[in-house]
XYZ file of C-alpha atoms in Angstrom:
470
model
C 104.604 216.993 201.896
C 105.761 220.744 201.692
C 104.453 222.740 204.211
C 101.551 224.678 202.347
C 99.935 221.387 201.983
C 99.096 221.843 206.077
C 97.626 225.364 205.298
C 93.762 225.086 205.723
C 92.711 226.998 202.128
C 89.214 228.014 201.057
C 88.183 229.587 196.870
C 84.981 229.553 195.110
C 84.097 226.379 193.773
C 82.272 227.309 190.840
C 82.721 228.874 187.603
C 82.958 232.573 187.403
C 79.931 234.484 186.529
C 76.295 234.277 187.108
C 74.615 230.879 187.929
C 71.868 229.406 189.733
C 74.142 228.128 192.693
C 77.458 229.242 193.479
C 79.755 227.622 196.024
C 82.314 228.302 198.620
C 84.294 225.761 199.569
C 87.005 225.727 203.071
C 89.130 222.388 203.434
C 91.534 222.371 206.486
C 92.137 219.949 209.957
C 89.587 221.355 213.011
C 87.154 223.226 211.026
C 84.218 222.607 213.903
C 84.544 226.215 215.430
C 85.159 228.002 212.075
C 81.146 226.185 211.547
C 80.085 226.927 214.180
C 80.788 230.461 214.212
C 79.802 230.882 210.092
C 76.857 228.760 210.656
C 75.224 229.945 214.361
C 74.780 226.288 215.222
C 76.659 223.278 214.578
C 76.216 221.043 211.643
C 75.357 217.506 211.306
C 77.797 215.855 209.226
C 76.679 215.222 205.114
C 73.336 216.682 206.028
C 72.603 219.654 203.736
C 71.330 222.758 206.277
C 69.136 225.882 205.497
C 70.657 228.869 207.253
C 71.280 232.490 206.668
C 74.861 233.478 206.184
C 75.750 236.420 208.161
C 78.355 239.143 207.913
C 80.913 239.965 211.387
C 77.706 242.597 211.892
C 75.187 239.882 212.120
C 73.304 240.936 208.545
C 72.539 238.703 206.173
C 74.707 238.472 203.182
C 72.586 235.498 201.682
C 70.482 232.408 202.903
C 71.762 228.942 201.641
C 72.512 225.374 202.325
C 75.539 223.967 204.295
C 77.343 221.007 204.291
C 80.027 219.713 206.323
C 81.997 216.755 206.048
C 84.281 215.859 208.759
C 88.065 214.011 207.424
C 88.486 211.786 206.727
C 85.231 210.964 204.765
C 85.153 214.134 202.792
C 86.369 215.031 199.127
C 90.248 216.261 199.969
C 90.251 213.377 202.993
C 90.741 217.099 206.042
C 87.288 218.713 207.133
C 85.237 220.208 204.549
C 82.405 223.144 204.593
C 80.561 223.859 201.805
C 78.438 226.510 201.528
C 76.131 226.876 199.041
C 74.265 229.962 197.964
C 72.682 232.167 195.368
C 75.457 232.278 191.863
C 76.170 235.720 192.146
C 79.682 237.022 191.938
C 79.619 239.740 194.737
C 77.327 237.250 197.214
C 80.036 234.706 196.667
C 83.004 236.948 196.915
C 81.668 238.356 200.181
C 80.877 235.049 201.563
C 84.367 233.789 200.472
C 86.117 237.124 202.721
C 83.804 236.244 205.375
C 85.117 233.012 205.755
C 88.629 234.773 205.755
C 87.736 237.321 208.282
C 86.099 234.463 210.488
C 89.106 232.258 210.731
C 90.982 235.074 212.457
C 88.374 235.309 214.886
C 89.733 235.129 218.384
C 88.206 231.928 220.595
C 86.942 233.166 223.695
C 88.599 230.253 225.546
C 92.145 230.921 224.180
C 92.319 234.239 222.440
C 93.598 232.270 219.691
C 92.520 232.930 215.971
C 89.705 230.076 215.019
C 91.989 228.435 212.056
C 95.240 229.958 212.092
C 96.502 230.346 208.470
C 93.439 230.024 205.966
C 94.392 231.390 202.665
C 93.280 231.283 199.313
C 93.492 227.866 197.152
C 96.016 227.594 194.525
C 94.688 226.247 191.181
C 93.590 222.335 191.951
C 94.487 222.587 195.653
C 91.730 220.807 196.735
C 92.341 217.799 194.339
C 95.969 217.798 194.757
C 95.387 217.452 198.609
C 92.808 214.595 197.612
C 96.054 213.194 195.812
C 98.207 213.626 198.472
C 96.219 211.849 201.463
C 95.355 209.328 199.155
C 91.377 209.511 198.302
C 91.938 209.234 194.724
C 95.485 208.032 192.684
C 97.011 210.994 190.202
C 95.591 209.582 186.749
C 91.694 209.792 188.742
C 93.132 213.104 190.187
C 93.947 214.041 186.047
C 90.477 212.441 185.040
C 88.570 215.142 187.011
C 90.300 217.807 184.877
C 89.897 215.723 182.011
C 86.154 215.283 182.449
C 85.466 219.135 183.218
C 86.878 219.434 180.301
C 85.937 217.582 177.775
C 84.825 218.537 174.447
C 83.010 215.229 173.373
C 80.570 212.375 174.769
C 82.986 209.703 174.235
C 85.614 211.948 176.007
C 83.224 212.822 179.138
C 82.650 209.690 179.262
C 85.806 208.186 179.488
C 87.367 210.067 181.779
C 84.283 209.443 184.109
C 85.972 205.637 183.824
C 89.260 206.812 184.699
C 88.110 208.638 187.480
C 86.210 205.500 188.721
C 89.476 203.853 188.351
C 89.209 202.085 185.362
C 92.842 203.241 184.157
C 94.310 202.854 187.753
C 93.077 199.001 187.572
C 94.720 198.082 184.587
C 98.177 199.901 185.511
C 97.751 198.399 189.467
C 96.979 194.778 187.343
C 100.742 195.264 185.077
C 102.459 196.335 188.392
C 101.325 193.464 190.190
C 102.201 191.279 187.267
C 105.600 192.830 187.202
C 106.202 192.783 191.201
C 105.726 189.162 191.317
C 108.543 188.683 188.155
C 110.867 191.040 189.855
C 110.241 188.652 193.269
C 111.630 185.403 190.919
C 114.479 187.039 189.272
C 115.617 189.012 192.074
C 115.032 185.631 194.709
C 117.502 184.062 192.091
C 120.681 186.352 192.734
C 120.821 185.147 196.078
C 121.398 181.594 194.605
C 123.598 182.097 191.599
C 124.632 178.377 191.260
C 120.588 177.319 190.437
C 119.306 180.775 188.685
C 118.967 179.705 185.210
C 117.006 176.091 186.332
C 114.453 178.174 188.764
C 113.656 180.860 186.550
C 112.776 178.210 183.968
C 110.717 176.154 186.787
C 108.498 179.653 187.292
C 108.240 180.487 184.056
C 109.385 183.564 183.999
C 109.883 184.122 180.183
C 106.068 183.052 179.878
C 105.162 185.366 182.450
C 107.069 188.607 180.846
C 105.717 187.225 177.724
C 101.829 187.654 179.171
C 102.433 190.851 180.501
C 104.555 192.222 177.132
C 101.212 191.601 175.955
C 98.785 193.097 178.922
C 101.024 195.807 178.408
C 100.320 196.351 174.224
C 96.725 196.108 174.799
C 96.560 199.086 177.775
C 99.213 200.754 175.516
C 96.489 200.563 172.650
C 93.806 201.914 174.619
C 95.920 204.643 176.302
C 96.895 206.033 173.024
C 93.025 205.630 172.001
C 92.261 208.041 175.422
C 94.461 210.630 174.493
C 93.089 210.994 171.260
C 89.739 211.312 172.911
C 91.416 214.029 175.017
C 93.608 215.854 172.695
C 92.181 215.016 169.280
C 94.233 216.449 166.458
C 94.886 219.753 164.755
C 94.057 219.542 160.991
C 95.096 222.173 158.650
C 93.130 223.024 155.648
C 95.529 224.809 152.770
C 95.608 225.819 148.977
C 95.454 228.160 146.943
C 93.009 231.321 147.113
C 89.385 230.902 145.632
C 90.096 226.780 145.991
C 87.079 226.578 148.549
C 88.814 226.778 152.183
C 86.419 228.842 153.997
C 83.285 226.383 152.001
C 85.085 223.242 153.487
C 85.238 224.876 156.709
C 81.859 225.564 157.000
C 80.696 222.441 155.405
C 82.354 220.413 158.204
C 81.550 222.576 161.284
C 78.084 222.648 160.013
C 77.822 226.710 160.839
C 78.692 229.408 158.825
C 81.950 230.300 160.854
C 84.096 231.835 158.314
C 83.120 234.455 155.235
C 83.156 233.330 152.247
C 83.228 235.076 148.349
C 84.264 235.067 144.816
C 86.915 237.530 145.634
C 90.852 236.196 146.228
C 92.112 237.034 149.392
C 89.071 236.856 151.364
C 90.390 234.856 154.696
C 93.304 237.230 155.969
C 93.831 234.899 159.318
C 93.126 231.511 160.360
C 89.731 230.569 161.553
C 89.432 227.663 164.062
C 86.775 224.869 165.430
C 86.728 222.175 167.004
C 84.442 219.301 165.516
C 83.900 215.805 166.405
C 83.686 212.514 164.356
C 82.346 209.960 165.972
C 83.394 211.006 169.384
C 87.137 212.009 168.283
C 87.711 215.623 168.538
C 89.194 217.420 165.538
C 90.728 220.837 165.165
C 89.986 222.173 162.236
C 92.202 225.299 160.763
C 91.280 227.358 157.813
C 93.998 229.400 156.285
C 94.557 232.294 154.135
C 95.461 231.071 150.388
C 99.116 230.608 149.825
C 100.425 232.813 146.865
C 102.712 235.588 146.129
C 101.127 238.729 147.397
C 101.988 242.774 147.813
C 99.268 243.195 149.878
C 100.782 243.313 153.575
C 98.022 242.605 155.595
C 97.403 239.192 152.950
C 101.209 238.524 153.129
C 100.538 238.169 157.053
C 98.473 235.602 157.147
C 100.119 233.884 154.578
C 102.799 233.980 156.357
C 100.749 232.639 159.849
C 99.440 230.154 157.594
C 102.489 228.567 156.342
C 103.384 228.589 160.706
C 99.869 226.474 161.280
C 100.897 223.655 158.540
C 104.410 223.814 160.051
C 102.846 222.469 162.902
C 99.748 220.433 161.767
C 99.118 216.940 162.828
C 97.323 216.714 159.398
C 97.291 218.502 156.373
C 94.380 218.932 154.156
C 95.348 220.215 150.354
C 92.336 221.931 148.762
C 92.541 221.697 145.097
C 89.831 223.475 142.577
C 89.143 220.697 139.802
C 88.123 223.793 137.915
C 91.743 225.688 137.674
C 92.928 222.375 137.478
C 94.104 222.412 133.706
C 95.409 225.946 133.434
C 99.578 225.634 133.874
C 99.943 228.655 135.735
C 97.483 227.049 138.834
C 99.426 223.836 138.244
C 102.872 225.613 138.848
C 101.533 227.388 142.035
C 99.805 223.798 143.214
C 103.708 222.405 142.806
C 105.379 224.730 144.531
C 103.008 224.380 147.459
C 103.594 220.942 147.570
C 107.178 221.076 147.457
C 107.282 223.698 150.202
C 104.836 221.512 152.311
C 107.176 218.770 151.685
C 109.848 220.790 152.510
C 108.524 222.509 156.274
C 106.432 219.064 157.319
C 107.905 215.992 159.537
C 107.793 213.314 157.458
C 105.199 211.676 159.836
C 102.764 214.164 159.305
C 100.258 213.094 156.322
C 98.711 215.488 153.181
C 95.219 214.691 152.260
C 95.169 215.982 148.537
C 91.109 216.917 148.209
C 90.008 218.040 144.946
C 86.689 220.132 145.373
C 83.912 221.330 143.480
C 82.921 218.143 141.817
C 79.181 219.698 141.389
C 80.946 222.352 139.115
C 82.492 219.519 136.532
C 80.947 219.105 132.957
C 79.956 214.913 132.722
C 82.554 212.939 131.385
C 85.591 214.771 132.852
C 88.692 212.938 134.058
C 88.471 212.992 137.639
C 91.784 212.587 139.991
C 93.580 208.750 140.782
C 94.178 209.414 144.324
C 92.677 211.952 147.115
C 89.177 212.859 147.377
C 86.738 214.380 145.125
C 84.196 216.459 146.913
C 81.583 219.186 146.897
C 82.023 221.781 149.870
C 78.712 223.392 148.450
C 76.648 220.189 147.858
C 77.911 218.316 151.130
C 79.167 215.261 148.238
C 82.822 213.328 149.517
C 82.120 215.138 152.874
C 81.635 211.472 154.365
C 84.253 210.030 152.940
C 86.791 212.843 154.089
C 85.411 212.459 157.713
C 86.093 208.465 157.927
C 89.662 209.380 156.051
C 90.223 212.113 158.750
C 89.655 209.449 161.302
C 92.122 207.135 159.972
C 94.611 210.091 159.567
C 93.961 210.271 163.664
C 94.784 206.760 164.081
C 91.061 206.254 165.350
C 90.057 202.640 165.588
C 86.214 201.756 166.251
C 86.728 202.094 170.033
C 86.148 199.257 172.351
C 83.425 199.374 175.399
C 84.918 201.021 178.502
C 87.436 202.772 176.720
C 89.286 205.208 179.239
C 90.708 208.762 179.037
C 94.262 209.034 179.087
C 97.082 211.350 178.685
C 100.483 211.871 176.546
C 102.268 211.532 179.654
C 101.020 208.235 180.285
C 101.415 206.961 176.603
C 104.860 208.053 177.149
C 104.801 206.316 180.215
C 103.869 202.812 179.001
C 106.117 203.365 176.260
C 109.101 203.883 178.227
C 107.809 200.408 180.160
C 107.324 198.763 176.944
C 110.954 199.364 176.534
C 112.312 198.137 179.328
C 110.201 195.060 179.168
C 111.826 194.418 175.510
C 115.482 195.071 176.974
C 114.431 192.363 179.906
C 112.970 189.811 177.246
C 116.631 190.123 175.251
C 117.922 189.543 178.706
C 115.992 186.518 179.720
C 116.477 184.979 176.661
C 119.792 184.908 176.327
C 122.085 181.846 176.972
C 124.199 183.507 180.339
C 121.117 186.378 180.657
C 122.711 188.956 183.408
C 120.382 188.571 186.110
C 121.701 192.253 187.621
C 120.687 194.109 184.574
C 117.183 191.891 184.017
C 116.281 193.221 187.509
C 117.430 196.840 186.897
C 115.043 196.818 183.500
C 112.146 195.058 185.238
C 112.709 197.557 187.922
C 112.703 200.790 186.048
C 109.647 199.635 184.102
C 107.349 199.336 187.861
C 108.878 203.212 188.456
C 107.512 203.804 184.795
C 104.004 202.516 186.127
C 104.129 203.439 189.532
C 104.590 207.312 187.714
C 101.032 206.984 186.037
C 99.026 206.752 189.358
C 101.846 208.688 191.538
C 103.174 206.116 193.658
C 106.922 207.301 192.330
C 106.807 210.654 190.641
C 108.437 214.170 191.507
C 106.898 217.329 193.386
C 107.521 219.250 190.469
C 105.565 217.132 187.954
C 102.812 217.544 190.368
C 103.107 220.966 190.396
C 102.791 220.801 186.233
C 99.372 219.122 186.535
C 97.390 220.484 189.498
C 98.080 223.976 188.254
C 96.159 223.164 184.905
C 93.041 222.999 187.334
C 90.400 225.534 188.153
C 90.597 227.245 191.326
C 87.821 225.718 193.801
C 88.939 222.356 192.170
């Protein structure tokens, strides 16, 4: 533990601005005087208090509640004050210095200050000390970030399961699994001469083969989480006048970007977020891509051409009625080509051919893609379940949890080693050495999803993607 982790540290624990309620929050070892003497009385522990909070003059900066938990029953496991008091920023700042000013307040017995060393909380400190004297694992520790914030119901609520421990279980379940394996194969280089005859008597290839396939289905539902968390970023892009800004709007349900007759109208990308069934999407509308003199146009062409270079999905917004002219056929080519050209081959092109409500009956509609209406709202549905299943979004199980790229990448890497260990096992003269080796570097690879084996500098990474007061 590095040595600011001993510091007793103290921030404002909610959001900046205006509110209702605003918080201060100190966390430290011995905070009973620093109470005492911010308080005028001493507090019973977990019982909420009505008290004035008073300056180093005596005046009254603000009257609120106070709440102090004693460690190791408190959020961050040390002592913990809470004061609580009206949201304003200046009543909270001066309660915040106060707190500051108090803790180098000599004691009358000693002359020494009354909590030597209270500073300011880095971003997360108070969860990363929760972490650290071990109230809550790192993936809850993540799932508080995650559920602050979440952009979706189905995301809120699974990270409120991962911060129960939901995610933690199933990980604690495989490691358990995969302890007891490592116990038989390792046990069996200390008797070389009857290794092959004791694994099979345990049955250890039917035990890696169970948890190969515990493994798949948390790997499944991880992967589910982080889309949940992260969603996607979808790109919508064609040529001018092909309905962009209309498809935009049609799926945010808002008027977010402008939209006219006139070529040219969206100079720079507009963004929202919108969710399908749960599943957060980010949707990007883009200047149309043509040939243009007009600098300020040629800049966001050229930004928009940068968003599909790194689009998770690309939508390609066709007009069915420039459709038959050559010259908007050459331009719709050359897109293509270039998409082709700048894309990962992983990364999919929805081809959606829009204003359907704009056809005269009886013409020849296109094979493949999606015919739709921006104005009239027609193919909208069908584009939403497509843009699902361009996600990767199955129809999501009860008690789904949130989850994180790290951790896919995580049970990936253990899904690996696992495979390399079932090769092993199965061979004729399997090297027992090497099976351990794999079976042990896939526990490190679980083991780094709740923190039990992970590095100060991946912590680092994570806590300071937290709120300060958090």
């Amino acid at each position: 533990m590095l040595s600011r982790h001993h510091d007793p540290i103290a921030a404002i624990a909610t959001a900046p601005g205006r509110g209702a309620v605003g918080i201060v929050r100190v966390s430290g070892k011995g905070l009973e005087p620093l109470v005492r003497l911010l308080c005028g009385r001493t507090l019973k522990p977990r019982e909420a208090t009505y008290l004035p909070f008073r300056d180093a003059q005596g005046q009254a900066i603000d009257q609120g509640l106070a709440l102090y938990f004693p460690g190791p029953h408190s959020y961050t496991g040390e002592d913990v004050l809470e004061l609580q008091a009206h949201g304003g920023p200046v009543v909270l700042q001066l309660l915040l210095a106060r707190c500051l000013e108090a803790a180098h307040t000599p004691e009358a017995s000693t002359g020494q200050p009354l909590l030597p060393g209270l500073r300011l909380a880095q971003p997360g400190e108070f969860t990363e000390r929760a972490f650290l004297n071990d109230k809550i694992d790192l993936a809850q520790a993540e799932a508080i970030a995650d559920l602050i914030d979440a952009s979706t119901e189905a995301a809120a609520r699974s990270a409120s399961r991962s911060l129960s421990g939901a995610f933690s279980q199933q990980i604690h379940l495989l490691r358990d699994a995969l302890i007891h394996l490592r116990m038989l194969v390792e046990a069996t280089l200390d008797f070389p001469e009857e290794e092959i005859d004791f694994l099979r008597q345990a049955d250890a290839d039917g035990q890696l083969a169970h948890l190969r396939q515990t493994l798949a289905g948390v790997l499944q539902r991880a992967q589910q989480g982080a889309l949940l968390r992260e969603g996607i970023k979808v790109v919508i892009a064609g040529q001018p006048n092909a309905g962009k800004s209309s498809l935009l709007n049609a799926l945010a349900g808002a008027e977010l970007a402008i939209v006219t007759p006139i070529a040219g109208t969206t100079r720079d990308k507009v963004q929202q977020t919108i969710q399908i069934e749960g599943v957060p999407l980010h949707i990007i509308d883009t200047a149309g891509l043509r040939d243009s003199s007009d600098e300020v146009e040629r800049i966001g062409i050229e930004r928009a051409w940068s968003e599909i270079s790194n689009a998770d999905a690309v939508l390609f917004l066709h007009d069915l009625t420039r459709t038959h002219t050559p010259d908007y056929q050459q331009a719709d080519a050359t897109i293509a080509q270039t998409m082709r050209a700048s894309l990962p081959p992983q990364v999919p092109v929805l081809d959606l051919w829009n204003k359907s409500d704009c056809l005269p009956p009886g013409q020849t509609l296109p094979e493949s893609g999606i015919v739709l209406s921006a104005r009239t709202g027609a193919g909208l549905d069908a584009l939403r379940q497509q843009l699902l299943a361009l996600a990767g979004w199955q129809t999501a199980a009860e008690g789904l949890f949130i989850a994180r790229a790290r951790h896919v990448q995580a049970l990936h890497s253990v899904s690996d080693h696992l495979d390399t260990a079932a090769l092993q096992l199965q061979g004729h003269s399997p090297a027992l050495d090497l099976l351990a080796e794999e079976l042990r570097l896939a526990q490190n690879g679980l083991s780094a999803i709740t923190g039990e084996f992970t590095s100060d500098d991946l912590l680092g990474v994570i806590f300071s993607s937290f709120c300060i007061g958090k």
